[in-house]
mmCIF file of C-alpha atoms in Angstrom:
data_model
loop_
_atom_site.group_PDB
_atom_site.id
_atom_site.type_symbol
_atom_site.label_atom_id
_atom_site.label_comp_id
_atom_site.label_asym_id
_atom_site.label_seq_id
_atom_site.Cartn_x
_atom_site.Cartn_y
_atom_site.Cartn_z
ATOM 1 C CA UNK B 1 24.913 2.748 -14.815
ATOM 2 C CA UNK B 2 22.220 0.224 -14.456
ATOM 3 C CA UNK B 3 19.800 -0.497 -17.515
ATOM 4 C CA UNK B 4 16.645 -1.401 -16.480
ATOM 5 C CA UNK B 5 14.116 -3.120 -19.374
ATOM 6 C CA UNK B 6 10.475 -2.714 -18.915
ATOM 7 C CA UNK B 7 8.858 -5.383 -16.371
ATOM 8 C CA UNK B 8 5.651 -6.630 -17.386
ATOM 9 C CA UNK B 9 2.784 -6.834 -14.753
ATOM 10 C CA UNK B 10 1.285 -10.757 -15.849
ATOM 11 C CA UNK B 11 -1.558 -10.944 -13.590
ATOM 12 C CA UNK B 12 -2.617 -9.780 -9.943
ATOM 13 C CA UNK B 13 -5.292 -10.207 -7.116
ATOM 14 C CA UNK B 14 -6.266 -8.384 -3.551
ATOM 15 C CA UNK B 15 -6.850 -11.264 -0.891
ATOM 16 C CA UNK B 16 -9.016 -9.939 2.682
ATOM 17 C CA UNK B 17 -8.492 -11.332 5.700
ATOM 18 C CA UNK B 18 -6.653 -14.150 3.748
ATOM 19 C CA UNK B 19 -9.842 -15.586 2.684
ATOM 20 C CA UNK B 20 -11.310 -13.912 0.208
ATOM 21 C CA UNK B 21 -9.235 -13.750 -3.047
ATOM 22 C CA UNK B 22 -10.524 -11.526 -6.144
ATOM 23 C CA UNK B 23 -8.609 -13.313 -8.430
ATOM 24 C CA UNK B 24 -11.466 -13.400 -11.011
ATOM 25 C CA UNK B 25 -13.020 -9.842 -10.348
ATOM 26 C CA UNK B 26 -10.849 -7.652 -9.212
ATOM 27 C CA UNK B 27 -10.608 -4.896 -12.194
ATOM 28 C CA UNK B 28 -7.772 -2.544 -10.641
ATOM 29 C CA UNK B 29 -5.823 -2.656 -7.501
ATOM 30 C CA UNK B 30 -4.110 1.028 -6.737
ATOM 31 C CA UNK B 31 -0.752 0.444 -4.102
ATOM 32 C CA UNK B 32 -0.855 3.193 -1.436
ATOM 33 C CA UNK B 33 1.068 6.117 -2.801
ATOM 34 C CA UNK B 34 4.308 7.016 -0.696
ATOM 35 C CA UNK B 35 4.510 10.585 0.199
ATOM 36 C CA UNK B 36 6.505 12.262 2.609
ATOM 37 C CA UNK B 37 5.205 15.202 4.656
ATOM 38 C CA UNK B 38 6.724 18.285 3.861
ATOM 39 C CA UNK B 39 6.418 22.078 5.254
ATOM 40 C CA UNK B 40 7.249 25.309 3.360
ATOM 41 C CA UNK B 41 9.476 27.849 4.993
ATOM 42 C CA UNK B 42 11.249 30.854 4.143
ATOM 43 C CA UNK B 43 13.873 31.992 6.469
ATOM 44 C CA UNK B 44 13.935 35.288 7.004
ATOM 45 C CA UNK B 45 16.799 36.628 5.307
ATOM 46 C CA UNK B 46 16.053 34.904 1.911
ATOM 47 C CA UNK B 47 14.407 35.823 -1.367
ATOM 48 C CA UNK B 48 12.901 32.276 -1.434
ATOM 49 C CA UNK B 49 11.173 29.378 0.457
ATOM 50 C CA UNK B 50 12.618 25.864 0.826
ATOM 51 C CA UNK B 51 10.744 22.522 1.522
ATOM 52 C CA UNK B 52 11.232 20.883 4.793
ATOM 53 C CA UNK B 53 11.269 16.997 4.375
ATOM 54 C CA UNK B 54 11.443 13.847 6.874
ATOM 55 C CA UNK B 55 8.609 14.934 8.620
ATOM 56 C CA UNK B 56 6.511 11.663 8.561
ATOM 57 C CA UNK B 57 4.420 9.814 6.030
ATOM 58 C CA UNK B 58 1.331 11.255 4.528
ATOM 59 C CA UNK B 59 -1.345 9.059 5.228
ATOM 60 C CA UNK B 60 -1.473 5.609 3.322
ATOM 61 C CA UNK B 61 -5.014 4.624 0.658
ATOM 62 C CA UNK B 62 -5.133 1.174 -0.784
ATOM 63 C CA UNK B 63 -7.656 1.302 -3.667
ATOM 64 C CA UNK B 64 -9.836 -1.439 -5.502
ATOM 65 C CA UNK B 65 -12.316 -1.668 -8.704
ATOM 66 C CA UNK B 66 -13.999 -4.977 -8.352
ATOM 67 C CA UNK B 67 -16.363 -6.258 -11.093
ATOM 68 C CA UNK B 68 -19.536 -7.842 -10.064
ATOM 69 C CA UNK B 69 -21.266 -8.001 -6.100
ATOM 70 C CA UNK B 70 -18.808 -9.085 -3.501
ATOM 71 C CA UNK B 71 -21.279 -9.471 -0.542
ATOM 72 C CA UNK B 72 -18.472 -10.324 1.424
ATOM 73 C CA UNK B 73 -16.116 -7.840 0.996
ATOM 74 C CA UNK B 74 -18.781 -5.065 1.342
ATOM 75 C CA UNK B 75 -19.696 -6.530 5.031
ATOM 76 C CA UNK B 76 -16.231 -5.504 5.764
ATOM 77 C CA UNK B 77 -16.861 -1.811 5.509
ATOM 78 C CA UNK B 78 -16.273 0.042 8.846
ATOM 79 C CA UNK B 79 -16.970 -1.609 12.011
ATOM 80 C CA UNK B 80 -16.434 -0.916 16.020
ATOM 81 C CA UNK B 81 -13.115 0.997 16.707
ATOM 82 C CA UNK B 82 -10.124 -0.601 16.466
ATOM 83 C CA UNK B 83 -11.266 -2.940 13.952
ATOM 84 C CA UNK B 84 -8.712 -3.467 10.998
ATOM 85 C CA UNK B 85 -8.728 -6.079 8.812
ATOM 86 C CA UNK B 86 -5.846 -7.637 6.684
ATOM 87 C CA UNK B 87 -5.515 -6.814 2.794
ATOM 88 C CA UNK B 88 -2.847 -8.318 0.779
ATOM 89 C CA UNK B 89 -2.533 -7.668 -3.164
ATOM 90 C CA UNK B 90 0.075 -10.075 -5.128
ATOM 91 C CA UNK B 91 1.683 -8.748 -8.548
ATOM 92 C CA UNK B 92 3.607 -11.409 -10.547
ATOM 93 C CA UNK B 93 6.000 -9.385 -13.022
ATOM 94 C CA UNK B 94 8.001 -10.741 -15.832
ATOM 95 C CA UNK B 95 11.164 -9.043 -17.165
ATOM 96 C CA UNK B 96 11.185 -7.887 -20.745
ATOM 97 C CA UNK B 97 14.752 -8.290 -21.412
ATOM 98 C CA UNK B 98 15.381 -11.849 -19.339
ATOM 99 C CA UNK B 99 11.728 -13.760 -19.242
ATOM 100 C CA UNK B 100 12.178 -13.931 -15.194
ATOM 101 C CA UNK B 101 9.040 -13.679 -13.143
ATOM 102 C CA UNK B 102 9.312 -11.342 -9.912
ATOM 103 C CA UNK B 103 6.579 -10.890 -7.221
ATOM 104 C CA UNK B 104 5.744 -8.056 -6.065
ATOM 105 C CA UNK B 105 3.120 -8.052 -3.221
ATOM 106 C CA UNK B 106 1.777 -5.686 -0.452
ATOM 107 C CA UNK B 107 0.209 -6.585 3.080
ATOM 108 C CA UNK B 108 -1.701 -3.955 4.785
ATOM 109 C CA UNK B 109 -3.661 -4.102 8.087
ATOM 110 C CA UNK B 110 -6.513 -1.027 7.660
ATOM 111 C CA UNK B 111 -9.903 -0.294 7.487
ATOM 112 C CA UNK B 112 -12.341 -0.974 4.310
ATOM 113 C CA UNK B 113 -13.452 2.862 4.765
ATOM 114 C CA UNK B 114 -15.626 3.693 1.742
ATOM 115 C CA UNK B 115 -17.710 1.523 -0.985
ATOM 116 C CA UNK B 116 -18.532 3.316 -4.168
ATOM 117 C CA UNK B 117 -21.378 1.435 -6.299
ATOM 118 C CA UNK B 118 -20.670 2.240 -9.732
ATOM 119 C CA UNK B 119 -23.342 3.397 -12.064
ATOM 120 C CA UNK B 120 -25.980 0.952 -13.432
ATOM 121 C CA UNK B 121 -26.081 0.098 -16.680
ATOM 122 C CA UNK B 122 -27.995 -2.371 -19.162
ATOM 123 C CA UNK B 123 -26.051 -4.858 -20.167
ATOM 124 C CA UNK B 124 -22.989 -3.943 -18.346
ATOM 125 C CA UNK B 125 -21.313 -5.424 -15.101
ATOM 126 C CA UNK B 126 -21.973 -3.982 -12.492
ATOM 127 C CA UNK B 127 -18.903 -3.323 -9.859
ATOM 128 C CA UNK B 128 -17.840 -1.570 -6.613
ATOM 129 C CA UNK B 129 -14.903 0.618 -5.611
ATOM 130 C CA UNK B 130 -13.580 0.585 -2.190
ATOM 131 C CA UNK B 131 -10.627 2.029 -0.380
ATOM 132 C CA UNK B 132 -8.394 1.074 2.452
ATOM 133 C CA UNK B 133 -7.428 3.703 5.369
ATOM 134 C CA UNK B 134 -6.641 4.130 8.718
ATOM 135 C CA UNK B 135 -3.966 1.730 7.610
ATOM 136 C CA UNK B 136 -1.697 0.853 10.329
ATOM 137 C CA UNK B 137 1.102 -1.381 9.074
ATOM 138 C CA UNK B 138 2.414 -1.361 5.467
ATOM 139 C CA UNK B 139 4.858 -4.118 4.337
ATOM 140 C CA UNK B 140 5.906 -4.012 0.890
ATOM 141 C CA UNK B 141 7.973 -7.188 -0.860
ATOM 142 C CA UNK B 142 9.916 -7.787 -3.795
ATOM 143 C CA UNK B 143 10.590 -11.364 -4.498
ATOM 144 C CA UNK B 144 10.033 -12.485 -1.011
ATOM 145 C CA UNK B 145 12.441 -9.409 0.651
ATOM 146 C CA UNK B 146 11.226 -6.764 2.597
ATOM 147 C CA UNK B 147 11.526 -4.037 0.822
ATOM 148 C CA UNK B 148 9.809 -0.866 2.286
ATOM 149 C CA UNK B 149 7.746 -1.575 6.259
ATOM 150 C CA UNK B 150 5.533 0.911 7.879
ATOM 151 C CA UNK B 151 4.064 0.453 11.690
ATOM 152 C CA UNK B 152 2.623 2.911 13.533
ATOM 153 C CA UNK B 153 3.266 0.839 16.399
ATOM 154 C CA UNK B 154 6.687 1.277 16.666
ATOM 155 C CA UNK B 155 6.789 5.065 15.354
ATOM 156 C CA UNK B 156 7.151 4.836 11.460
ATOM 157 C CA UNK B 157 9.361 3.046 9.326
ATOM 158 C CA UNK B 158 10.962 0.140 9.872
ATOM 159 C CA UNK B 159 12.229 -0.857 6.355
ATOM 160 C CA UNK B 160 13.034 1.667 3.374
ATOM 161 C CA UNK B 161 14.584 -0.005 0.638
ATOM 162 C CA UNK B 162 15.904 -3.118 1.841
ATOM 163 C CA UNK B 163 17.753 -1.643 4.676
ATOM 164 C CA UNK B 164 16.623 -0.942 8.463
ATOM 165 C CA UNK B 165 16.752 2.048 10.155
ATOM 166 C CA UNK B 166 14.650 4.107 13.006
ATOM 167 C CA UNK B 167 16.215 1.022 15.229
ATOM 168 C CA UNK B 168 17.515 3.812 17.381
ATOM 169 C CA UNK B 169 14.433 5.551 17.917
ATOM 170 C CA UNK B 170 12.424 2.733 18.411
ATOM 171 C CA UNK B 171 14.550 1.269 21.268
ATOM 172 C CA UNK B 172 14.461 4.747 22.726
ATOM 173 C CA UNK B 173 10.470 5.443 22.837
ATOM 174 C CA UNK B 174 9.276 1.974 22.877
ATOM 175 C CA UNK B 175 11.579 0.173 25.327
#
């Protein structure tokens, strides 16, 4: 049995469209939550229900809480149809136990969907919130490995924990 020691999270931005990087205001950067789709169902002949899972992937949310006015960044909100811009957010993690760094870092190509001022206050900074949807690919990275990839593209998954799979599918509807 692996013994894992607590990894330390040293620093982190949110770079859009691989220009603008956040570095110095970005206040909290929330990773899209994975959640499978599931339906209930009781069969008839049983005193309880069960969950039905592998249905899909809920729909993915990258979130943000920048300090200050990021003029650009807020002239990314919305846009014609089809529009989707790139967001990547970079982690650097050190081990507790060993002192080695890790990154850990996201790229998402989605749509900057809502801005949320937050409330004005004397003598306080002032700052935004904004989320991500309509996100169409997902790739998530540990030290420079693929470790989870999401396209809608090509029907789903690509990558789950280091290790392909749908290749099946994927040849079959998208050949």
């Amino acid at each position: 049995m692996a013994v894992i020691a607590p990894r330390i999270m040293r620093g982190f931005t949110l770079v859009a469209d691989d220009d603008a990087n956040l570095a110095l205001s970005i206040e909290e950067l929330a990773l899209p939550t994975l959640e499978e789709t599931v339906e209930t169902f009781q069969p008839g002949g049983a005193d309880g229900e069960v969950e039905i899972a592998g249905l899909g992937t809920k729909a993915l949310t990258l979130g943000a809480k920048v300090k200050g006015v990021a003029p650009g960044i807020n002239a990314m909100f919305a846009g014609e149809p089809g529009t989707r811009r790139t967001w990547t957010g970079k982690t650097l993690v050190v081990d507790e136990e060993t002192g080695e760094e890790h990154e850990h870092a996201i790229d998402v190509l989605g749509r900057l969907t809502k801005i949320g001022p937050a409330a004005m206050q004397g003598g306080k900074v002032n700052g935004y919130d904004y989320e991500v949807k309509s996100i169409w690919t997902y790739t998530e990275y540990w030290n420079g490995q693929v470790l989870h990839r999401f396209s809608l593209k090509t029907g789903g998954w690509d990558i789950q924990n280091f290790d392909q799979m749908n290749s099946h599918r994927r040849s079959f509807l998208f050949s």
